[in-house]
Coordinates of C-alpha atoms in Angstrom, one line a residue:
Chain A
M208 CA 142.7 250.3 155.4
F209 CA 140.7 250.8 152.3
K210 CA 143.8 251.8 150.4
S211 CA 145.6 248.6 151.3
I212 CA 142.7 246.5 150.1
Y213 CA 142.5 248.5 146.9
N214 CA 146.2 248.1 146.4
Y215 CA 145.9 244.4 147.0
F216 CA 143.3 243.9 144.3
S217 CA 144.9 246.4 141.9
D218 CA 148.2 244.4 142.2
I219 CA 146.4 241.2 141.3
Y220 CA 144.7 242.9 138.4
T221 CA 148.0 244.3 136.9
A222 CA 149.8 241.0 137.5
V223 CA 147.1 239.0 135.7
R224 CA 147.0 241.6 132.9
S225 CA 150.7 241.6 132.4
L226 CA 150.8 237.8 132.3
L227 CA 147.9 237.8 129.8
T228 CA 149.7 240.3 127.5
G229 CA 152.7 238.0 127.4
M230 CA 150.4 235.0 126.7
K231 CA 148.8 237.0 123.9
V232 CA 152.2 237.4 122.1
T233 CA 153.0 233.7 122.4
G234 CA 149.5 232.7 121.5
H235 CA 149.7 234.7 118.3
Y236 CA 152.5 232.5 117.1
V237 CA 150.6 229.3 117.9
F238 CA 147.9 230.4 115.4
H239 CA 150.3 231.9 112.9
P240 CA 152.9 229.1 112.3
K241 CA 154.0 230.8 109.0
E242 CA 155.7 233.6 110.9
I243 CA 158.0 231.1 112.6
I244 CA 161.4 231.0 110.7
T245 CA 163.0 227.9 112.1
Q246 CA 165.0 225.9 109.6
Q247 CA 165.0 222.2 109.8
Y248 CA 168.7 221.4 109.6
P249 CA 170.0 218.8 108.7
E250 CA 166.8 217.8 106.8
N251 CA 167.2 220.8 104.5
R252 CA 170.8 220.1 103.7
D253 CA 170.1 219.6 100.0
E254 CA 168.5 223.0 99.4
L255 CA 170.5 224.9 102.0
K256 CA 172.5 227.5 100.1
M257 CA 175.1 229.6 101.8
F258 CA 175.8 233.2 100.8
D259 CA 178.5 233.8 98.1
R260 CA 180.9 235.5 100.5
F261 CA 180.6 232.9 103.2
R262 CA 184.0 232.0 104.6
G263 CA 184.2 228.2 104.9
E264 CA 187.4 226.3 104.5
V265 CA 190.1 227.3 101.9
V266 CA 190.0 225.3 98.7
M267 CA 192.1 225.5 95.5
L268 CA 190.3 225.9 92.3
H269 CA 190.9 223.3 89.6
D270 CA 189.6 223.4 86.0
E271 CA 188.4 220.4 83.9
N272 CA 192.0 219.6 82.8
N273 CA 193.0 219.3 86.4
E274 CA 195.0 222.5 86.3
H275 CA 195.3 225.1 89.0
K276 CA 196.6 228.6 89.2
C277 CA 199.0 228.3 92.2
T278 CA 202.6 229.4 91.5
G279 CA 203.9 228.6 95.0
C280 CA 204.8 232.2 95.8
S281 CA 203.9 231.7 99.5
A282 CA 202.0 235.0 99.7
C283 CA 199.2 233.3 101.5
D284 CA 201.6 231.7 103.9
V285 CA 203.0 235.1 104.8
A286 CA 199.6 236.6 105.2
C287 CA 198.2 233.9 107.4
P288 CA 198.3 234.8 111.1
N289 CA 198.3 231.2 112.4
G290 CA 200.6 229.3 110.2
T291 CA 197.7 227.4 108.6
I292 CA 199.2 227.2 105.1
E293 CA 202.4 225.3 104.4
I294 CA 203.7 225.1 100.8
I295 CA 206.2 222.4 99.9
S296 CA 207.7 223.5 96.6
D297 CA 209.5 221.6 93.9
W298 CA 211.6 222.5 90.8
E299 CA 210.5 221.7 87.3
I300 CA 212.7 221.9 84.2
N301 CA 210.7 223.2 81.2
E302 CA 211.3 222.7 77.5
E303 CA 213.8 225.6 77.3
G304 CA 215.9 224.0 80.0
K305 CA 215.0 226.7 82.6
K306 CA 214.2 225.8 86.2
K307 CA 210.8 226.8 87.3
K308 CA 209.3 226.7 90.8
I309 CA 206.1 224.7 91.1
I310 CA 204.2 223.4 94.1
D311 CA 204.5 219.9 95.2
K312 CA 202.1 220.0 98.1
F313 CA 199.8 222.8 99.3
V314 CA 199.2 221.7 102.8
Y315 CA 196.3 223.3 104.7
H316 CA 195.9 222.7 108.4
L317 CA 192.2 223.3 109.0
Q318 CA 192.6 222.8 112.7
M319 CA 194.6 226.0 113.0
C320 CA 192.4 228.1 110.6
T321 CA 190.3 230.9 112.1
M322 CA 188.6 231.7 108.7
C323 CA 189.8 235.2 108.8
G324 CA 190.1 235.3 105.0
L325 CA 193.4 237.2 104.8
C326 CA 194.9 234.7 102.5
I327 CA 192.4 235.2 99.7
P328 CA 193.2 238.9 98.9
A329 CA 196.9 238.1 99.4
C330 CA 196.9 235.6 96.5
P331 CA 198.2 237.4 93.3
T332 CA 196.7 234.8 90.9
D333 CA 193.4 234.1 92.7
A334 CA 194.3 230.4 93.0
I335 CA 192.5 229.8 96.3
V336 CA 189.0 230.7 97.4
M337 CA 186.9 230.0 100.5
S338 CA 184.3 227.4 99.9
E339 CA 180.8 227.4 101.3
D340 CA 181.3 224.2 103.2
F341 CA 180.8 224.6 106.9
E342 CA 180.6 221.1 108.1
H343 CA 184.1 220.5 109.3
A344 CA 183.6 217.8 111.9
V345 CA 185.6 214.6 111.3
F346 CA 186.3 211.6 113.5
D347 CA 190.1 211.6 113.2
R348 CA 192.3 214.7 113.8
S349 CA 194.7 213.8 111.0
K350 CA 191.9 214.3 108.5
L351 CA 192.0 218.0 109.2
T352 CA 195.3 218.4 107.5
K353 CA 194.5 218.5 103.9
V354 CA 196.5 218.7 100.6
L355 CA 194.7 221.2 98.4
N356 CA 196.2 220.6 95.0
K357 CA 194.7 217.4 93.5
P358 CA 197.1 214.6 92.7
G359 CA 198.5 214.9 89.2
S360 CA 197.4 218.5 88.8
K361 CA 199.5 221.0 87.0
I362 CA 199.8 224.8 86.9
M363 CA 197.8 226.5 84.2
D364 CA 199.6 227.9 81.1
G365 CA 200.4 231.6 81.2
I366 CA 200.2 232.0 85.0
K367 CA 203.3 233.6 86.4
Chain B
M15 CA 179.2 234.8 164.0
N16 CA 175.7 236.1 163.5
E17 CA 172.7 235.4 165.6
L18 CA 169.3 235.0 164.2
K19 CA 166.2 236.1 166.1
T20 CA 165.7 232.5 167.2
G21 CA 168.9 232.7 169.2
L22 CA 170.6 230.1 167.0
E23 CA 174.2 230.8 166.2
T24 CA 175.0 230.9 162.4
Q25 CA 178.2 230.9 160.5
E26 CA 179.3 232.5 157.3
Y27 CA 180.2 230.0 154.6
F28 CA 181.7 230.0 151.2
I29 CA 180.3 228.6 148.0
N30 CA 181.6 228.4 144.4
M31 CA 179.4 229.7 141.7
G32 CA 180.8 228.5 138.4
P33 CA 183.1 227.9 136.6
Q34 CA 180.5 225.6 135.0
H35 CA 177.4 227.4 136.0
P36 CA 174.9 228.1 133.3
S37 CA 174.0 231.6 134.4
T38 CA 177.6 232.8 134.3
H39 CA 177.5 232.6 130.5
G40 CA 180.9 231.1 130.3
V41 CA 183.7 230.0 132.6
L42 CA 183.5 232.6 135.3
R43 CA 184.1 231.5 138.9
L44 CA 182.5 233.5 141.7
M45 CA 183.5 232.8 145.2
L46 CA 180.5 233.8 147.4
T47 CA 180.6 234.5 151.1
L48 CA 177.1 233.8 152.3
D49 CA 175.2 234.2 155.5
G50 CA 172.2 232.0 154.9
E51 CA 171.1 233.0 151.5
I52 CA 172.3 236.6 151.8
I53 CA 175.5 237.5 149.9
K54 CA 178.2 239.1 152.1
N55 CA 181.0 239.2 149.5
V56 CA 181.6 238.2 145.9
E57 CA 185.0 237.5 144.7
P58 CA 185.4 236.8 140.9
H59 CA 188.2 234.4 139.9
L60 CA 189.4 234.8 136.4
G61 CA 191.7 232.9 134.1
Y62 CA 189.7 230.0 132.9
I63 CA 189.5 231.2 129.3
H64 CA 192.7 233.2 129.2
R65 CA 194.3 233.0 125.7
S66 CA 196.9 235.7 126.0
I67 CA 195.5 237.8 123.1
E68 CA 197.6 240.8 124.2
K69 CA 200.8 238.8 124.1
M70 CA 199.9 237.2 120.7
C71 CA 199.5 240.7 119.3
E72 CA 203.2 241.3 120.0
K73 CA 204.3 238.7 117.5
D74 CA 201.7 239.4 114.8
Q75 CA 201.7 242.0 112.1
Y76 CA 199.2 244.8 112.4
R77 CA 196.8 243.3 109.9
M78 CA 196.8 240.0 111.8
I79 CA 195.9 241.6 115.1
I80 CA 192.4 242.4 114.0
H81 CA 191.1 238.9 113.7
L82 CA 192.2 238.2 117.3
T83 CA 190.0 241.0 118.6
D84 CA 187.0 239.1 117.1
R85 CA 187.5 236.6 119.8
M86 CA 187.5 239.1 122.7
D87 CA 184.0 240.4 123.0
Y88 CA 182.5 238.2 120.3
L89 CA 179.1 239.8 120.4
S90 CA 180.5 243.2 119.4
C91 CA 183.3 241.9 117.2
H92 CA 182.9 244.5 114.5
I93 CA 183.3 247.3 117.0
N94 CA 186.4 245.7 118.4
N95 CA 187.9 245.4 114.9
E96 CA 187.1 249.0 114.4
A97 CA 188.9 250.1 117.5
V98 CA 192.2 248.5 116.4
C99 CA 191.8 249.8 112.9
L100 CA 191.1 253.3 114.1
A101 CA 194.2 253.2 116.3
I102 CA 196.3 252.0 113.4
E103 CA 194.8 254.6 111.0
K104 CA 195.4 257.3 113.6
A105 CA 199.0 256.4 113.7
L106 CA 199.4 256.2 110.0
E107 CA 197.4 259.4 109.6
V108 CA 195.2 258.2 106.8
E109 CA 191.9 259.9 106.2
M110 CA 188.9 257.5 105.7
T111 CA 186.4 258.2 102.9
D112 CA 182.8 259.1 103.8
R113 CA 181.7 255.7 102.4
I114 CA 183.9 253.8 104.8
K115 CA 182.7 255.9 107.8
V116 CA 179.1 255.4 107.0
I117 CA 179.3 251.7 106.3
R118 CA 181.3 251.1 109.5
T119 CA 178.8 253.1 111.6
I120 CA 175.8 251.1 110.2
I121 CA 177.4 247.8 110.9
D122 CA 178.5 249.0 114.3
E123 CA 174.9 249.7 115.2
L124 CA 173.7 246.4 113.7
T125 CA 176.3 244.7 115.9
R126 CA 175.0 246.6 118.9
L127 CA 171.5 245.6 118.1
S128 CA 172.3 241.9 117.7
S129 CA 174.3 242.0 120.9
H130 CA 171.4 243.5 122.8
Q131 CA 168.9 241.1 121.3
L132 CA 171.0 238.2 122.5
W133 CA 171.4 239.8 125.9
W134 CA 167.6 240.3 126.1
G135 CA 166.9 236.6 125.2
V136 CA 169.5 235.3 127.6
M137 CA 168.4 237.6 130.4
G138 CA 164.9 236.2 130.2
M139 CA 166.3 232.7 130.2
D140 CA 168.4 233.4 133.3
L141 CA 165.3 234.6 135.1
G142 CA 163.3 231.6 134.0
A143 CA 161.5 232.7 130.8
I144 CA 162.7 230.5 128.0
T145 CA 160.3 232.1 125.5
S146 CA 162.3 235.3 125.4
F147 CA 165.4 233.4 124.4
L148 CA 163.8 232.0 121.3
Y149 CA 162.3 235.4 120.3
G150 CA 165.6 237.2 120.8
F151 CA 167.4 234.7 118.6
R152 CA 164.6 234.9 116.0
D153 CA 165.2 238.6 115.4
R154 CA 169.0 238.3 115.7
E155 CA 169.0 235.7 112.9
L156 CA 168.0 238.5 110.4
I157 CA 171.0 240.6 111.4
T158 CA 173.4 237.6 111.2
D159 CA 172.1 237.0 107.7
I160 CA 173.0 240.6 106.8
F161 CA 176.5 240.0 108.2
E162 CA 176.9 236.7 106.5
E163 CA 176.0 238.2 103.1
T164 CA 178.2 241.3 103.4
C165 CA 181.0 240.3 105.7
G166 CA 181.2 236.6 105.1
A167 CA 180.7 235.3 108.6
R168 CA 178.0 235.4 111.1
L169 CA 179.9 236.0 114.4
T170 CA 183.6 236.6 113.9
M171 CA 183.3 238.9 110.9
N172 CA 186.8 240.4 110.5
Y173 CA 185.3 242.9 108.0
N174 CA 187.6 245.8 108.9
I175 CA 191.1 246.1 107.7
P176 CA 193.5 249.0 108.4
G177 CA 192.5 251.5 105.7
G178 CA 188.9 250.5 105.2
L179 CA 186.8 247.4 104.6
M180 CA 187.7 244.0 103.3
F181 CA 185.0 244.2 100.5
D182 CA 182.4 246.7 99.4
I183 CA 178.9 246.1 100.8
H184 CA 176.8 243.5 99.1
P185 CA 174.2 244.8 96.6
N186 CA 171.4 243.4 98.8
F187 CA 172.8 245.1 102.0
Q188 CA 170.5 248.2 101.9
K189 CA 167.4 246.2 101.0
R190 CA 167.9 243.6 103.7
T191 CA 168.7 246.2 106.4
K192 CA 165.6 248.2 105.6
E193 CA 163.6 245.0 105.7
F194 CA 165.1 244.2 109.1
I195 CA 164.3 247.7 110.4
T196 CA 160.6 247.4 109.4
H197 CA 160.4 243.9 110.8
F198 CA 162.1 244.8 114.1
K199 CA 160.1 247.9 114.7
K200 CA 157.1 245.7 114.9
K201 CA 158.7 243.1 117.1
L202 CA 160.4 245.4 119.6
P203 CA 157.0 246.2 121.4
E204 CA 156.6 242.5 121.8
Y205 CA 159.7 242.5 123.9
D206 CA 158.0 244.9 126.3
D207 CA 154.8 242.8 126.4
L208 CA 156.7 239.7 127.1
L209 CA 159.2 240.8 129.6
S210 CA 159.4 244.5 130.5
N211 CA 155.9 244.7 131.9
N212 CA 155.8 241.2 133.3
V213 CA 155.0 241.3 137.0
I214 CA 157.4 238.4 137.9
F215 CA 160.2 239.9 135.9
K216 CA 159.7 243.4 137.5
Q217 CA 159.7 242.0 141.0
R218 CA 162.9 240.2 140.3
T219 CA 164.7 243.2 138.9
Q220 CA 163.3 246.4 140.5
G221 CA 165.4 247.6 143.4
I222 CA 167.9 244.8 142.9
G223 CA 171.6 245.4 142.4
Y224 CA 171.8 249.1 143.1
L225 CA 174.9 251.0 141.9
S226 CA 175.2 254.7 142.6
K227 CA 176.7 257.2 140.2
E228 CA 179.8 257.7 142.3
D229 CA 180.5 254.0 142.5
A230 CA 179.9 253.6 138.7
I231 CA 182.5 256.4 138.1
S232 CA 185.0 255.1 140.6
Y233 CA 184.8 251.5 139.4
G234 CA 184.8 252.6 135.7
V235 CA 181.5 251.0 134.9
T236 CA 180.8 252.2 131.4
G237 CA 178.2 251.4 128.7
P238 CA 174.6 250.8 129.4
S239 CA 175.4 249.6 133.0
G240 CA 177.1 252.9 133.8
R241 CA 174.5 255.0 132.0
A242 CA 171.7 253.3 134.1
S243 CA 173.4 254.8 137.1
G244 CA 173.4 258.3 135.6
F245 CA 177.0 258.3 134.5
S246 CA 177.2 260.0 131.1
C247 CA 179.9 257.9 129.4
D248 CA 178.8 257.4 125.8
V249 CA 182.0 257.6 123.7
R250 CA 179.9 258.1 120.6
K251 CA 178.8 261.5 122.1
L252 CA 182.0 262.4 124.0
E253 CA 184.5 261.7 121.2
P254 CA 182.6 261.1 118.0
Y255 CA 184.4 258.7 115.8
M256 CA 183.4 257.5 112.3
A257 CA 180.0 259.0 111.3
Y258 CA 178.6 259.5 114.8
D259 CA 179.1 263.3 114.6
R260 CA 176.6 263.5 111.7
V261 CA 173.7 261.5 113.1
D262 CA 171.2 262.6 115.6
F263 CA 170.7 260.3 118.6
K264 CA 170.1 260.6 122.3
E265 CA 172.3 259.3 125.1
I266 CA 170.0 257.2 127.2
L267 CA 170.5 258.0 130.9
S268 CA 168.7 256.7 133.9
T269 CA 169.1 257.6 137.5
E270 CA 167.7 254.5 139.3
G271 CA 170.8 252.3 138.9
D272 CA 169.0 249.0 139.6
C273 CA 168.7 246.0 137.4
Y274 CA 165.4 247.2 135.9
A275 CA 167.1 250.5 135.0
R276 CA 169.9 248.7 133.2
Y277 CA 167.3 246.6 131.4
K278 CA 165.3 249.7 130.3
V279 CA 168.5 251.5 129.1
R280 CA 169.4 248.7 126.8
I281 CA 165.8 248.4 125.4
A282 CA 165.9 252.2 124.8
E283 CA 169.3 251.9 123.1
M284 CA 167.9 249.4 120.7
W285 CA 165.4 252.1 119.5
E286 CA 168.3 254.6 119.2
S287 CA 170.3 252.2 117.2
L288 CA 167.4 251.7 114.9
S289 CA 167.1 255.4 114.3
I290 CA 170.8 255.8 113.7
I291 CA 170.7 253.1 111.0
E292 CA 167.6 254.7 109.5
Q293 CA 169.3 258.0 109.2
L294 CA 172.3 256.5 107.4
I295 CA 171.0 253.6 105.3
D296 CA 169.4 255.7 102.5
N297 CA 172.4 257.9 101.8
I298 CA 175.5 255.9 101.8
P299 CA 177.9 258.2 99.9
E300 CA 179.8 257.0 96.8
G301 CA 183.5 256.5 97.1
D302 CA 186.2 254.0 97.7
F303 CA 185.7 251.3 100.3
Q304 CA 189.5 251.0 100.8
V305 CA 192.2 253.6 101.2
P306 CA 195.4 252.1 99.9
T307 CA 198.0 251.3 102.6
K308 CA 201.3 249.5 102.4
K309 CA 201.2 245.7 102.2
V310 CA 203.3 245.4 105.4
I311 CA 202.2 248.1 107.7
K312 CA 204.8 249.8 109.9
L313 CA 203.6 252.3 112.5
P314 CA 205.8 255.2 113.4
K315 CA 207.5 255.2 116.8
G316 CA 205.1 256.3 119.6
E317 CA 202.0 255.4 121.6
F318 CA 198.5 255.4 120.2
Y319 CA 195.2 255.2 122.0
Q320 CA 191.7 254.9 120.6
R321 CA 188.5 254.3 122.5
V322 CA 185.2 253.2 121.1
E323 CA 181.8 252.4 122.5
T324 CA 181.0 248.7 122.2
A325 CA 177.7 247.1 123.2
R326 CA 179.1 246.7 126.7
G327 CA 180.9 249.9 127.3
E328 CA 184.1 251.7 126.5
L329 CA 186.8 249.7 124.8
G330 CA 190.2 251.2 124.7
V331 CA 193.1 250.1 122.5
Y332 CA 196.6 251.2 123.4
I333 CA 199.4 250.4 121.0
V334 CA 203.0 251.1 121.8
S335 CA 205.1 251.0 118.6
E336 CA 208.8 250.9 118.1
G337 CA 208.6 251.4 114.4
K338 CA 208.6 247.7 113.5
V339 CA 206.2 245.5 111.7
S340 CA 204.6 244.3 114.9
P341 CA 203.7 246.3 118.1
Y342 CA 205.9 246.4 121.1
R343 CA 202.9 246.2 123.4
V344 CA 199.1 246.2 123.0
K345 CA 196.7 246.7 125.8
F346 CA 193.0 246.4 125.7
R347 CA 190.9 248.2 128.2
S348 CA 187.9 246.0 128.1
P349 CA 184.5 247.1 129.4
G350 CA 183.6 243.8 131.0
F351 CA 186.6 243.7 133.3
S352 CA 185.8 247.0 134.9
T353 CA 182.1 246.2 135.2
L354 CA 182.8 242.9 136.9
S355 CA 184.9 244.7 139.5
A356 CA 181.7 246.5 140.7
M357 CA 179.9 243.3 141.1
N358 CA 180.7 243.1 144.8
K359 CA 179.3 246.5 145.4
M360 CA 176.1 245.6 143.5
A361 CA 175.4 242.2 145.0
T362 CA 176.3 242.6 148.7
G363 CA 173.2 242.3 150.8
F364 CA 171.0 240.6 148.1
K365 CA 170.1 236.9 147.7
I366 CA 171.9 234.4 145.5
A367 CA 168.9 234.4 143.1
D368 CA 169.4 238.2 142.7
L369 CA 173.0 237.7 141.8
V370 CA 171.8 235.9 138.6
A371 CA 169.7 238.9 137.7
I372 CA 172.6 241.3 138.4
M373 CA 175.0 239.2 136.4
S374 CA 172.6 239.2 133.5
T375 CA 172.0 242.9 133.5
I376 CA 175.6 243.9 133.5
D377 CA 175.9 241.7 130.4
L378 CA 179.1 239.8 130.9
V379 CA 181.0 238.2 128.1
I380 CA 183.7 236.2 129.7
P381 CA 186.3 236.1 126.9
D382 CA 186.2 239.9 127.0
I383 CA 187.1 239.9 130.7
D384 CA 189.8 237.3 130.4
R385 CA 191.2 238.0 126.9

């Protein structure tokens, strides 16, 4: 009899105490707002900096003369598991009269890309890198298919 | 037909839980046979997120298989990657350097921690405590930052390649990991204050969803769920791979086998993971982070099996090779599938609300079950 009454009140005591311990933890953060680490995205878009190795979409590097390093060797195409990269090549005749393979279009299907990053180490001339852009949403599906070499761009001298 | 005490005749009836139910954590459909509110039978229906990963592996080269395993159990993706890599390395008979072993082990344990943190948050949310969800994600954010800096992605990391790692660790890796450990050691007692000792939480988990050791073994329930029933099944102890043979850690076992025991085992595993990382982080050996392999990998003819301990249990990778560039057959023995098969045993006789607690504590990841 006495034991059951004792148990009844001790249960209430432990219950209230356990709830108060939990409240203490949450209450701590009410009075210490500096410990909260929430980022206000998209308000902080300007100062938001991704890490160097972050794997966003694939981009082709161009220098100030609108020249890239891609030789059209299709190594990235072979390394890609999903058929994301499609290279349409063309032939160029240089001054010596020799035929040389160049890229016409470097087509990148973002909708098929899994950002695995296997194409980057596969490239022998480091022509492509993964950018830090992670906002891929577009309103039209056709916009996801991109041509990475800029119009009128050429291959850099000395890249074979 | 059952008769209640009032003399009224009652009937068993069926109800669908899922595929779009928030507490199933994905597209899992459970067909429940109920008598009033009491569960008589649970029948899981799968296939809503089946992507035929095993079949896709048969057309891919060995290097390309790895990024598919990211998408199986996405919360322990680095460990999945490692399982495939270890199977391939075993077949090729390449010896990893110490540096690779240690880095892989550290990131394994970080993955396990982040998975358990997410589980803890989501478990609280399932049982009605939103606060724990926010706190779990707060601490997980620091680990995803470490991953993002070193591996390049937050969730689907794809950091392993056959023969080592994709890049060396970032210069900040050790500093950040140590910062995380000191931070999380202070925060882990908060988890106990918020949830473990909470009276409502205890009443909803203690004595619920009992699974005996015999059942755990016969259903193949591994990982924390199996160890909570007293089934010693830690692959890290049984067949040490990578650097697990040189670290000192305990295998957490419990004999109660109810939801609260499974909860407690995971919390204790977080402490163990922290201590494993602490032992390794200061002395990462010098050496290469990649062992050279051929550009197009061809495995010798034969069958290769490798098992690892993911955050959910034992993952087995079975590769049948015919000596070509892609495997003849790949089979994944995923932990979630076996654990789900024991659901009926655990849930029968309990109420629907208890089923939510049971599902939470066995830590289901649906893409891991369906593949």
